[in-house]
Short mmCIF file of C-alpha atoms in Angstrom, two decimals:
data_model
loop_
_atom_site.label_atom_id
_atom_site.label_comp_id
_atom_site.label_asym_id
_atom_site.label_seq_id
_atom_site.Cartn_x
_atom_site.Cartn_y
_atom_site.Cartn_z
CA UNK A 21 4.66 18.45 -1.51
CA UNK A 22 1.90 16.19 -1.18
CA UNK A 23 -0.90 15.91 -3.91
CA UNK A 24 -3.21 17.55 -2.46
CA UNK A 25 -1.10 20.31 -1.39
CA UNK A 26 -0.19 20.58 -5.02
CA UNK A 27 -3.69 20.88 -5.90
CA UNK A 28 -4.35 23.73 -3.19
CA UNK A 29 -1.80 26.24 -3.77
CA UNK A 30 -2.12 25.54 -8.09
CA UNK A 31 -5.62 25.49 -8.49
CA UNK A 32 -7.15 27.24 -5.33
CA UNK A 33 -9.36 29.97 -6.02
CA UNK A 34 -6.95 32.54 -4.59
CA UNK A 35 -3.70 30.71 -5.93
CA UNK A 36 -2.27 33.42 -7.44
CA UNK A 37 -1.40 31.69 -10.78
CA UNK A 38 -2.99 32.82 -14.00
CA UNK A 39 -4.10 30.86 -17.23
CA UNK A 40 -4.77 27.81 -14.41
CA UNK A 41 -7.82 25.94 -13.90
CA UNK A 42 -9.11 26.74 -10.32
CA UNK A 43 -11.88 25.42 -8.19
CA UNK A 44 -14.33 27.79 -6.81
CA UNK A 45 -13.68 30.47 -3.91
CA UNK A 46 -14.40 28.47 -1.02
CA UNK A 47 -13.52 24.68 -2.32
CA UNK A 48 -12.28 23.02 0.63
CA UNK A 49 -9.85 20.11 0.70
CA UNK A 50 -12.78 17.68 2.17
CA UNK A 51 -15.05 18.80 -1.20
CA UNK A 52 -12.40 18.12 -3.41
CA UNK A 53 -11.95 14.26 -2.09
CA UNK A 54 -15.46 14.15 -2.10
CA UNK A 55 -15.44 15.28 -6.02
CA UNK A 56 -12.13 12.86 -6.75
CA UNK A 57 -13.97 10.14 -4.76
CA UNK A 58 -17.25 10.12 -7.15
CA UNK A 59 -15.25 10.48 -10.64
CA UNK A 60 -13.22 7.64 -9.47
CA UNK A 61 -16.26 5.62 -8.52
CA UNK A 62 -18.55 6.71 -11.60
CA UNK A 63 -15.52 7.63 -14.15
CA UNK A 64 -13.10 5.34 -17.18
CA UNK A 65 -9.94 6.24 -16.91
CA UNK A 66 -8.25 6.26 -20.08
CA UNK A 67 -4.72 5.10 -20.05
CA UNK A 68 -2.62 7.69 -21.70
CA UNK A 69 1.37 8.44 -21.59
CA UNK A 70 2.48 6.29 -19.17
CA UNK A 71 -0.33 7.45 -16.83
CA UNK A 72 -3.86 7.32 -16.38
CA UNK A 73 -6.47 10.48 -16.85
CA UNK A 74 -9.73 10.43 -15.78
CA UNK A 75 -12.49 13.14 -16.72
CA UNK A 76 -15.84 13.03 -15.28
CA UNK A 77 -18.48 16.06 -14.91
CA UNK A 78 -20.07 15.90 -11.99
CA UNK A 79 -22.82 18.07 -13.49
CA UNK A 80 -22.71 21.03 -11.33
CA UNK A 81 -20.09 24.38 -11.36
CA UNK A 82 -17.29 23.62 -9.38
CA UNK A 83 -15.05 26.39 -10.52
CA UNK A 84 -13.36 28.09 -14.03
CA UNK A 85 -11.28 26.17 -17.19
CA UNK A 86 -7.89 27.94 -17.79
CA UNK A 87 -9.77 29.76 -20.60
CA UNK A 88 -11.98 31.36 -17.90
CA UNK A 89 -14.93 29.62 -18.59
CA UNK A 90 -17.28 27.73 -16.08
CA UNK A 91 -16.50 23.95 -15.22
CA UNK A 92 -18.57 21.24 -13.90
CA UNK A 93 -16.45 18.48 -15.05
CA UNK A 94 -13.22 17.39 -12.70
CA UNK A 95 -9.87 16.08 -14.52
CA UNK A 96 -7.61 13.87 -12.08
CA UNK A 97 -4.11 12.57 -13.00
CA UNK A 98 -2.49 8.98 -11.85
CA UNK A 99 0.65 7.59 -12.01
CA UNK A 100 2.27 4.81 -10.65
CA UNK A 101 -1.45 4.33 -8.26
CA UNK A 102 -0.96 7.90 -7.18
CA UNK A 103 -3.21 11.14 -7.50
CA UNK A 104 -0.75 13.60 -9.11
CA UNK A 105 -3.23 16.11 -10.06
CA UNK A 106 -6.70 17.34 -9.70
CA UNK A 107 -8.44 20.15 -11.59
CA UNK A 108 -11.86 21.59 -13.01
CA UNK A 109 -12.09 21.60 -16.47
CA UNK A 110 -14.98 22.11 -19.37
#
């Protein structure tokens, strides 16, 4: 499973999982690169267990936190110069 297949069937809005962080009903694949593309341009990442994490709020809603609450800010995962994971988060 690639990345952002990962991404898509965990964190879709219709995924199915619960207590999950999903983007909003309608977040296509081409929004998400463009999210992951401007937290990587404007974001630190912080280097943390072996992997990087970067979280950047792109200052608009782009889905719900796993506690159900509205996020604007994106969390993306890299290891070994690979996307692993990508997420909204608040």
């Amino acid at each position: 499973m690639s990345a952002i297949e990962h991404i898509m069937h965990g964190h879709s809005f219709n995924s199915g999982f619960s207590n999950v962080s999903k983007f909003s009903k309608g977040t296509a694949v081409k929004m998400i690169k463009k999210y992951v593309d401007e937290a990587l341009q404007h974001g630190i990442p912080m280097f943390k267990n072996n992997s990087y994490q970067l979280c950047y709020d792109l200052k608009k809603v782009i889905g719900i936190g796993s506690n159900g609450e509205i996020a604007s800010k994106i969390m993306i995962y890299i290891k070994d110069g690979w996307i692993r994971t990508v997420f909204p988060t608040n």
